[in-house]
DNA sequence: CTTACGGCCTGGGTGC
DNA sequence: TGCACCCAGGCCGTAA
């Protein structure tokens, strides 16, 4: 599941090979994850890739304007849950569920593969950048501790919900939220506004450390994630709580538990990460679950 | 405005 | 062997 460290790893890989390359041809398979596939087919051929950047979980390819055209274009790629953006020789075998092929002027191809197609691909004018990406929150690796604390403390929501909210913090997902909260010894259901200064300090440092170490390990491959060369990451070997229900806590040996917080599976140590007082955790609604379809 | 929650998209894995 | 169901993350609509 690509979150900030996985997207950062993909972007660093693409930065080694894409800048300066010209896109010769575009071939598309299923296009329901693109907001305007015709524009991608029409506009990309002939364009030169200038830069590759990450913004939160978005990959941003900046395309140089042709001489006779007005502005630069940005190709935004969001990998969703199972998206892969890979470069390979044009003759390399095609993975199943590959839905976009961009042939390059060096005999290689940039390909987008996505089993679930929860990803997104969108072409925008660089002038629209603020409209599309401007609403995202701060980057957790760029924020200072005071900014981190002030932003979260101003909100009345559970700390996990805020860390997951891309409009508050851009780039965190379920894995790194749970891993950071465990390292900071903070229960996912704690109200952010009620954390004290020491807890904010621990959380800030935990987020930075977890993300930095995960980037160094080239991300977590728990299902389909691979980097720009198709290689798996290794940070899943260093997870302390994520998907470790019933296993022993690395700190205190208590059993890791799984609960739903902010609508997401949340793994934590009930001993190291104490539940909030006053039963924030109590309302377990026993309702009839509707199963559709 | 903010927050909480349910539903939707898709298909691999699981368990019967 | 087949098949129904669960679940993943982001986003959006709705309710309070």
mmCIF file of C-alpha atoms (C1' of nucleotides) in Angstrom:
data_model
loop_
_atom_site.group_PDB
_atom_site.id
_atom_site.type_symbol
_atom_site.label_atom_id
_atom_site.label_comp_id
_atom_site.label_asym_id
_atom_site.label_seq_id
_atom_site.Cartn_x
_atom_site.Cartn_y
_atom_site.Cartn_z
ATOM 1 C CA UNK A 1 0.000 0.000 0.000
ATOM 2 C CA UNK A 2 1.838 3.015 -1.231
ATOM 3 C CA UNK A 3 2.129 5.736 1.375
ATOM 4 C CA UNK A 4 4.711 8.483 1.639
ATOM 5 C CA UNK A 5 7.820 6.242 1.879
ATOM 6 C CA UNK A 6 6.714 4.020 -1.005
ATOM 7 C CA UNK A 7 5.820 6.967 -3.236
ATOM 8 C CA UNK A 8 9.106 8.657 -2.313
ATOM 9 C CA UNK A 9 10.984 5.486 -3.292
ATOM 10 C CA UNK A 10 9.180 5.273 -6.633
ATOM 11 C CA UNK A 11 9.851 8.959 -7.315
ATOM 12 C CA UNK A 12 13.563 8.630 -6.528
ATOM 13 C CA UNK A 13 13.761 5.705 -8.929
ATOM 14 C CA UNK A 14 11.969 7.585 -11.683
ATOM 15 C CA UNK A 15 14.187 10.636 -11.135
ATOM 16 C CA UNK A 16 17.149 8.529 -12.225
ATOM 17 C CA UNK A 17 15.723 7.721 -15.635
ATOM 18 C CA UNK A 18 12.850 10.013 -16.670
ATOM 19 C CA UNK A 19 14.059 13.629 -16.700
ATOM 20 C CA UNK A 20 15.031 14.607 -20.248
ATOM 21 C CA UNK A 21 13.212 11.678 -21.840
ATOM 22 C CA UNK A 22 10.652 12.321 -24.528
ATOM 23 C CA UNK A 23 7.382 10.410 -24.650
ATOM 24 C CA UNK A 24 6.963 8.974 -28.149
ATOM 25 C CA UNK A 25 3.699 7.106 -27.860
ATOM 26 C CA UNK A 26 0.845 6.362 -25.466
ATOM 27 C CA UNK A 27 -1.171 3.152 -25.349
ATOM 28 C CA UNK A 28 -4.024 2.701 -22.897
ATOM 29 C CA UNK A 29 -5.950 -0.292 -21.622
ATOM 30 C CA UNK A 30 -8.747 0.258 -19.146
ATOM 31 C CA UNK A 31 -9.093 3.953 -18.471
ATOM 32 C CA UNK A 32 -11.752 4.251 -15.773
ATOM 33 C CA UNK A 33 -9.131 5.478 -13.285
ATOM 34 C CA UNK A 34 -8.212 8.423 -15.539
ATOM 35 C CA UNK A 35 -10.325 11.539 -15.451
ATOM 36 C CA UNK A 36 -9.647 12.338 -19.145
ATOM 37 C CA UNK A 37 -7.946 9.497 -21.031
ATOM 38 C CA UNK A 38 -8.410 11.243 -24.380
ATOM 39 C CA UNK A 39 -6.377 14.194 -23.145
ATOM 40 C CA UNK A 40 -3.581 11.860 -22.045
ATOM 41 C CA UNK A 41 -3.504 10.155 -25.445
ATOM 42 C CA UNK A 42 -3.631 13.478 -27.258
ATOM 43 C CA UNK A 43 -1.269 15.618 -25.210
ATOM 44 C CA UNK A 44 1.553 13.358 -24.058
ATOM 45 C CA UNK A 45 3.121 12.139 -27.305
ATOM 46 C CA UNK A 46 6.050 14.395 -28.192
ATOM 47 C CA UNK A 47 6.336 15.892 -24.702
ATOM 48 C CA UNK A 48 9.611 15.853 -22.804
ATOM 49 C CA UNK A 49 9.592 14.991 -19.091
ATOM 50 C CA UNK A 50 11.260 17.759 -17.120
ATOM 51 C CA UNK A 51 11.002 16.682 -13.479
ATOM 52 C CA UNK A 52 9.510 14.017 -11.233
ATOM 53 C CA UNK A 53 8.349 15.056 -7.780
ATOM 54 C CA UNK A 54 6.300 13.758 -4.881
ATOM 55 C CA UNK A 55 3.493 15.730 -3.272
ATOM 56 C CA UNK A 56 1.974 13.740 -0.431
ATOM 57 C CA UNK A 57 1.093 10.442 -2.076
ATOM 58 C CA UNK A 58 0.939 12.001 -5.545
ATOM 59 C CA UNK A 59 3.623 11.506 -8.165
ATOM 60 C CA UNK A 60 3.931 14.647 -10.274
ATOM 61 C CA UNK A 61 5.561 14.471 -13.716
ATOM 62 C CA UNK A 62 6.216 17.944 -15.132
ATOM 63 C CA UNK A 63 6.132 18.006 -18.913
ATOM 64 C CA UNK A 64 7.906 20.710 -20.890
ATOM 65 C CA UNK A 65 5.721 22.780 -23.160
ATOM 66 C CA UNK A 66 6.349 22.305 -26.853
ATOM 67 C CA UNK A 67 7.618 25.439 -28.610
ATOM 68 C CA UNK A 68 4.290 26.274 -30.171
ATOM 69 C CA UNK A 69 2.219 25.771 -27.017
ATOM 70 C CA UNK A 70 1.304 27.804 -24.022
ATOM 71 C CA UNK A 71 2.010 26.234 -20.676
ATOM 72 C CA UNK A 72 3.507 23.230 -19.016
ATOM 73 C CA UNK A 73 1.426 20.207 -18.170
ATOM 74 C CA UNK A 74 1.559 18.088 -15.039
ATOM 75 C CA UNK A 75 0.736 14.399 -15.074
ATOM 76 C CA UNK A 76 -0.491 13.424 -11.608
ATOM 77 C CA UNK A 77 -0.383 9.770 -10.633
ATOM 78 C CA UNK A 78 -1.855 8.443 -7.403
ATOM 79 C CA UNK A 79 -1.082 4.766 -6.850
ATOM 80 C CA UNK A 80 -4.133 4.069 -4.696
ATOM 81 C CA UNK A 81 -3.740 0.675 -3.068
ATOM 82 C CA UNK A 82 -2.206 -1.467 -5.772
ATOM 83 C CA UNK A 83 -0.805 0.918 -8.368
ATOM 84 C CA UNK A 84 2.701 0.408 -9.766
ATOM 85 C CA UNK A 85 4.607 2.890 -11.930
ATOM 86 C CA UNK A 86 7.575 1.119 -13.445
ATOM 87 C CA UNK A 87 10.114 1.685 -16.178
ATOM 88 C CA UNK A 88 11.422 -1.259 -18.149
ATOM 89 C CA UNK A 89 12.728 -2.113 -21.609
ATOM 90 C CA UNK A 90 9.946 -1.791 -24.170
ATOM 91 C CA UNK A 91 10.206 -5.501 -24.938
ATOM 92 C CA UNK A 92 9.855 -6.594 -21.303
ATOM 93 C CA UNK A 93 6.915 -8.933 -20.625
ATOM 94 C CA UNK A 94 3.717 -7.133 -19.703
ATOM 95 C CA UNK A 95 2.366 -7.724 -16.215
ATOM 96 C CA UNK A 96 -1.352 -8.471 -15.920
ATOM 97 C CA UNK A 97 -3.508 -5.404 -15.187
ATOM 98 C CA UNK A 98 -1.159 -3.023 -16.968
ATOM 99 C CA UNK A 99 -3.340 -0.210 -18.272
ATOM 100 C CA UNK A 100 -0.998 2.503 -19.534
ATOM 101 C CA UNK A 101 2.173 2.337 -21.617
ATOM 102 C CA UNK A 102 4.293 5.408 -22.331
ATOM 103 C CA UNK A 103 7.090 4.577 -24.745
ATOM 104 C CA UNK A 104 10.191 6.701 -24.299
ATOM 105 C CA UNK A 105 12.900 7.888 -26.677
ATOM 106 C CA UNK A 106 15.571 5.662 -25.120
ATOM 107 C CA UNK A 107 13.881 2.365 -25.960
ATOM 108 C CA UNK A 108 12.320 2.029 -22.536
ATOM 109 C CA UNK A 109 8.736 2.239 -21.404
ATOM 110 C CA UNK A 110 6.961 3.774 -18.439
ATOM 111 C CA UNK A 111 4.080 1.509 -17.465
ATOM 112 C CA UNK A 112 1.199 1.792 -15.028
ATOM 113 C CA UNK A 113 -0.099 -1.444 -13.522
ATOM 114 C CA UNK A 114 -2.972 -1.516 -11.036
ATOM 115 C CA UNK A 115 -4.916 -4.633 -10.057
ATOM 116 C CA UNK A 116 -7.732 -2.799 -8.287
ATOM 117 C CA UNK A 117 -7.613 0.455 -10.228
ATOM 118 C CA UNK A 118 -8.145 2.478 -7.045
ATOM 119 C CA UNK A 119 -5.362 4.714 -8.333
ATOM 120 C CA UNK A 120 -5.834 7.912 -10.297
ATOM 121 C CA UNK A 121 -4.161 9.488 -13.304
ATOM 122 C CA UNK A 122 -4.868 13.066 -14.250
ATOM 123 C CA UNK A 123 -3.350 15.577 -16.650
ATOM 124 C CA UNK A 124 -3.584 19.213 -15.618
ATOM 125 C CA UNK A 125 -2.114 22.533 -16.687
ATOM 126 C CA UNK A 126 0.599 23.630 -14.280
ATOM 127 C CA UNK A 127 -1.567 26.654 -13.495
ATOM 128 C CA UNK A 128 -4.203 24.345 -12.027
ATOM 129 C CA UNK A 129 -1.723 22.858 -9.600
ATOM 130 C CA UNK A 130 -2.931 24.872 -6.630
ATOM 131 C CA UNK A 131 -6.551 23.879 -7.276
ATOM 132 C CA UNK A 132 -5.746 20.190 -7.322
ATOM 133 C CA UNK A 133 -2.891 19.826 -4.827
ATOM 134 C CA UNK A 134 -3.189 23.026 -2.790
ATOM 135 C CA UNK A 135 -5.739 21.616 -0.383
ATOM 136 C CA UNK A 136 -3.355 19.073 1.054
ATOM 137 C CA UNK A 137 -1.835 19.490 4.502
ATOM 138 C CA UNK A 138 1.798 19.791 5.528
ATOM 139 C CA UNK A 139 4.456 17.257 4.593
ATOM 140 C CA UNK A 140 5.395 15.421 7.804
ATOM 141 C CA UNK A 141 9.079 15.328 6.875
ATOM 142 C CA UNK A 142 9.191 19.058 6.225
ATOM 143 C CA UNK A 143 7.129 20.289 9.165
ATOM 144 C CA UNK A 144 8.737 21.661 12.303
ATOM 145 C CA UNK A 145 7.651 20.330 15.679
ATOM 146 C CA UNK A 146 5.785 23.563 16.570
ATOM 147 C CA UNK A 147 3.906 23.462 13.270
ATOM 148 C CA UNK A 148 3.068 19.790 13.764
ATOM 149 C CA UNK A 149 1.845 20.393 17.317
ATOM 150 C CA UNK A 150 -0.110 23.551 16.548
ATOM 151 C CA UNK A 151 -1.893 22.028 13.555
ATOM 152 C CA UNK A 152 -3.006 18.892 15.374
ATOM 153 C CA UNK A 153 -3.796 20.583 18.675
ATOM 154 C CA UNK A 154 -6.237 22.918 16.949
ATOM 155 C CA UNK A 155 -8.479 20.034 15.911
ATOM 156 C CA UNK A 156 -11.107 18.131 17.852
ATOM 157 C CA UNK A 157 -10.708 14.665 16.420
ATOM 158 C CA UNK A 158 -8.971 11.425 17.209
ATOM 159 C CA UNK A 159 -5.265 11.618 16.585
ATOM 160 C CA UNK A 160 -5.337 8.715 14.151
ATOM 161 C CA UNK A 161 -8.081 10.316 12.065
ATOM 162 C CA UNK A 162 -6.026 13.491 11.783
ATOM 163 C CA UNK A 163 -2.812 11.740 10.795
ATOM 164 C CA UNK A 164 -4.741 9.908 8.074
ATOM 165 C CA UNK A 165 -6.491 13.057 6.818
ATOM 166 C CA UNK A 166 -4.578 14.210 3.727
ATOM 167 C CA UNK A 167 -5.949 17.720 4.215
ATOM 168 C CA UNK A 168 -4.127 17.885 7.555
ATOM 169 C CA UNK A 169 -0.971 15.829 6.996
ATOM 170 C CA UNK A 170 -0.103 14.738 3.472
ATOM 171 C CA UNK A 171 1.366 11.310 2.863
ATOM 172 C CA UNK A 172 0.560 9.228 5.954
ATOM 173 C CA UNK A 173 -1.564 6.099 5.541
ATOM 174 C CA UNK A 174 -2.659 3.269 7.782
ATOM 175 C CA UNK A 175 0.699 1.525 8.130
ATOM 176 C CA UNK A 176 2.815 4.501 9.119
ATOM 177 C CA UNK A 177 0.114 5.992 11.320
ATOM 178 C CA UNK A 178 -0.079 2.822 13.418
ATOM 179 C CA UNK A 179 3.698 2.391 13.495
ATOM 180 C CA UNK A 180 4.214 6.011 14.572
ATOM 181 C CA UNK A 181 1.564 5.869 17.298
ATOM 182 C CA UNK A 182 3.108 2.686 18.699
ATOM 183 C CA UNK A 183 6.560 4.247 18.807
ATOM 184 C CA UNK A 184 5.136 7.337 20.487
ATOM 185 C CA UNK A 185 3.111 5.146 22.900
ATOM 186 C CA UNK A 186 -0.107 6.968 22.052
ATOM 187 C CA UNK A 187 -3.455 5.215 21.677
ATOM 188 C CA UNK A 188 -5.035 5.796 18.233
ATOM 189 C CA UNK A 189 -8.329 6.935 19.811
ATOM 190 C CA UNK A 190 -6.776 9.718 21.881
ATOM 191 C CA UNK A 191 -8.161 13.146 21.038
ATOM 192 C CA UNK A 192 -5.359 15.109 19.382
ATOM 193 C CA UNK A 193 -6.227 18.299 21.233
ATOM 194 C CA UNK A 194 -5.718 16.528 24.564
ATOM 195 C CA UNK A 195 -2.173 15.355 23.932
ATOM 196 C CA UNK A 196 0.357 17.085 26.130
ATOM 197 C CA UNK A 197 3.560 18.649 24.931
ATOM 198 C CA UNK A 198 5.688 15.592 25.690
ATOM 199 C CA UNK A 199 3.290 13.386 23.760
ATOM 200 C CA UNK A 200 3.338 15.720 20.778
ATOM 201 C CA UNK A 201 7.118 15.631 20.921
ATOM 202 C CA UNK A 202 7.171 11.848 20.968
ATOM 203 C CA UNK A 203 4.668 11.638 18.134
ATOM 204 C CA UNK A 204 6.532 14.163 15.997
ATOM 205 C CA UNK A 205 9.823 12.326 16.424
ATOM 206 C CA UNK A 206 8.163 8.933 15.893
ATOM 207 C CA UNK A 207 6.593 10.063 12.609
ATOM 208 C CA UNK A 208 9.897 11.447 11.346
ATOM 209 C CA UNK A 209 11.824 8.359 12.372
ATOM 210 C CA UNK A 210 9.351 5.841 11.011
ATOM 211 C CA UNK A 211 9.063 7.606 7.652
ATOM 212 C CA UNK A 212 12.811 8.137 7.345
ATOM 213 C CA UNK A 213 13.632 4.531 8.206
ATOM 214 C CA UNK A 214 10.927 3.276 5.866
ATOM 215 C CA UNK A 215 12.375 5.314 2.997
ATOM 216 C CA UNK A 216 15.806 3.897 3.791
ATOM 217 C CA UNK A 217 14.264 0.386 3.564
ATOM 218 C CA UNK A 218 12.645 1.357 0.243
ATOM 219 C CA UNK A 219 9.125 1.119 1.629
ATOM 220 C CA UNK A 220 6.838 -1.639 2.910
ATOM 221 C CA UNK A 221 5.743 -4.394 0.533
ATOM 222 C CA UNK A 222 2.712 -5.924 2.237
ATOM 223 C CA UNK A 223 0.800 -6.736 -0.933
ATOM 224 C CA UNK A 224 1.565 -5.390 -4.372
ATOM 225 C CA UNK A 225 3.909 -2.498 -3.766
ATOM 226 C CA UNK A 226 7.106 -2.380 -5.822
ATOM 227 C CA UNK A 227 9.429 0.487 -6.669
ATOM 228 C CA UNK A 228 10.121 2.024 -10.090
ATOM 229 C CA UNK A 229 12.299 -0.957 -11.033
ATOM 230 C CA UNK A 230 9.726 -3.506 -9.889
ATOM 231 C CA UNK A 231 11.609 -4.400 -6.689
ATOM 232 C CA UNK A 232 9.930 -4.953 -3.329
ATOM 233 C CA UNK A 233 10.697 -2.899 -0.252
ATOM 234 C CA UNK A 234 11.813 -4.282 3.097
ATOM 235 C CA UNK A 235 10.291 -2.117 5.792
ATOM 236 C CA UNK A 236 7.487 -4.658 6.333
ATOM 237 C CA UNK A 237 10.147 -6.691 8.153
ATOM 238 C CA UNK A 238 10.471 -3.865 10.674
ATOM 239 C CA UNK A 239 6.790 -3.291 11.398
ATOM 240 C CA UNK A 240 6.116 -3.301 15.139
ATOM 241 C CA UNK A 241 2.304 -3.440 15.154
ATOM 242 C CA UNK A 242 0.843 -3.307 11.658
ATOM 243 C CA UNK A 243 -0.844 -6.641 10.867
ATOM 244 C CA UNK A 244 0.616 -8.177 14.035
ATOM 245 C CA UNK A 245 -2.672 -8.868 15.845
ATOM 246 C CA UNK A 246 -2.234 -11.370 18.688
ATOM 247 C CA UNK A 247 1.555 -11.237 18.341
ATOM 248 C CA UNK A 248 3.745 -9.984 21.170
ATOM 249 C CA UNK A 249 4.542 -6.302 21.595
ATOM 250 C CA UNK A 250 8.231 -5.709 20.904
ATOM 251 C CA UNK A 251 8.413 -3.487 24.009
ATOM 252 C CA UNK A 252 6.339 -5.235 26.653
ATOM 253 C CA UNK A 253 5.248 -8.593 25.183
ATOM 254 C CA UNK A 254 1.553 -7.835 25.606
ATOM 255 C CA UNK A 255 -0.694 -9.040 22.783
ATOM 256 C CA UNK A 256 -1.128 -6.596 19.933
ATOM 257 C CA UNK A 257 -4.791 -5.803 19.342
ATOM 258 C CA UNK A 258 -6.784 -4.704 16.331
ATOM 259 C CA UNK A 259 -9.673 -2.257 16.592
ATOM 260 C CA UNK A 260 -11.439 0.043 14.144
ATOM 261 C CA UNK A 261 -10.515 3.710 14.452
ATOM 262 C CA UNK A 262 -11.500 6.329 11.911
ATOM 263 C CA UNK A 263 -13.017 3.491 9.908
ATOM 264 C CA UNK A 264 -9.654 1.755 9.581
ATOM 265 C CA UNK A 265 -8.118 -1.376 11.053
ATOM 266 C CA UNK A 266 -5.837 -0.118 13.787
ATOM 267 C CA UNK A 267 -3.127 -2.165 15.451
ATOM 268 C CA UNK A 268 -1.776 -1.140 18.834
ATOM 269 C CA UNK A 269 -0.403 -2.423 22.114
ATOM 270 C CA UNK A 270 -3.066 -2.100 24.844
ATOM 271 C CA UNK A 271 -0.350 -1.930 27.478
ATOM 272 C CA UNK A 272 2.054 0.582 25.931
ATOM 273 C CA UNK A 273 -0.692 2.693 24.356
ATOM 274 C CA UNK A 274 -3.252 3.412 27.052
ATOM 275 C CA UNK A 275 -6.861 4.021 26.049
ATOM 276 C CA UNK A 276 -8.183 7.517 26.700
ATOM 277 C CA UNK A 277 -9.978 8.111 29.981
ATOM 278 C CA UNK A 278 -13.736 8.491 30.095
ATOM 279 C CA UNK A 279 -14.470 5.770 27.627
ATOM 280 C CA UNK A 280 -13.767 7.145 24.265
ATOM 281 C CA UNK A 281 -13.365 3.501 23.466
ATOM 282 C CA UNK A 282 -16.600 2.292 24.933
ATOM 283 C CA UNK A 283 -19.394 2.775 22.453
ATOM 284 C CA UNK A 284 -19.360 -0.517 20.716
ATOM 285 C CA UNK A 285 -22.536 -0.375 18.776
ATOM 286 C CA UNK A 286 -23.994 -3.797 18.181
ATOM 287 C CA UNK A 287 -26.025 -3.231 15.084
ATOM 288 C CA UNK A 288 -27.233 -5.273 12.202
ATOM 289 C CA UNK A 289 -24.587 -5.177 9.560
ATOM 290 C CA UNK A 290 -25.993 -4.825 6.144
ATOM 291 C CA UNK A 291 -24.207 -6.844 3.570
ATOM 292 C CA UNK A 292 -25.086 -5.584 0.161
ATOM 293 C CA UNK A 293 -24.731 -6.894 -3.310
ATOM 294 C "C1'" DC B 1 -17.440 25.470 9.576
ATOM 295 C "C1'" DT B 2 -15.952 20.597 11.761
ATOM 296 C "C1'" DT B 3 -16.358 15.722 12.697
ATOM 297 C "C1'" DA B 4 -18.188 10.925 12.138
ATOM 298 C "C1'" DC B 5 -19.800 7.497 9.436
ATOM 299 C "C1'" DG B 6 -21.445 4.566 5.660
ATOM 300 C "C1'" DG B 7 -21.047 3.277 0.961
ATOM 301 C "C1'" DC B 8 -18.618 2.707 -3.263
ATOM 302 C "C1'" DC B 9 -14.898 1.343 -6.424
ATOM 303 C "C1'" DT B 10 -12.223 -3.750 -7.608
ATOM 304 C "C1'" DG B 11 -10.467 -8.361 -7.369
ATOM 305 C "C1'" DG B 12 -7.220 -11.577 -4.557
ATOM 306 C "C1'" DG B 13 -7.423 -14.479 -0.706
ATOM 307 C "C1'" DT B 14 -9.961 -17.270 2.323
ATOM 308 C "C1'" DG B 15 -13.010 -20.568 4.004
ATOM 309 C "C1'" DC B 16 -16.819 -23.462 3.411
ATOM 310 C "C1'" DT C 1 -13.867 -27.708 -7.800
ATOM 311 C "C1'" DG C 2 -16.698 -23.571 -7.198
ATOM 312 C "C1'" DC C 3 -18.411 -19.567 -5.055
ATOM 313 C "C1'" DA C 4 -19.867 -16.034 -1.580
ATOM 314 C "C1'" DC C 5 -17.856 -12.916 1.247
ATOM 315 C "C1'" DC C 6 -14.352 -9.947 3.431
ATOM 316 C "C1'" DC C 7 -11.221 -6.471 3.087
ATOM 317 C "C1'" DA C 8 -7.967 -2.897 1.574
ATOM 318 C "C1'" DG C 9 -7.511 3.218 1.071
ATOM 319 C "C1'" DG C 10 -9.349 7.367 -0.658
ATOM 320 C "C1'" DC C 11 -13.109 9.955 -1.478
ATOM 321 C "C1'" DC C 12 -17.679 11.673 -1.368
ATOM 322 C "C1'" DG C 13 -22.340 12.453 0.390
ATOM 323 C "C1'" DT C 14 -24.978 13.023 4.428
ATOM 324 C "C1'" DA C 15 -26.157 13.943 9.174
ATOM 325 C "C1'" DA C 16 -25.439 16.207 13.457
#
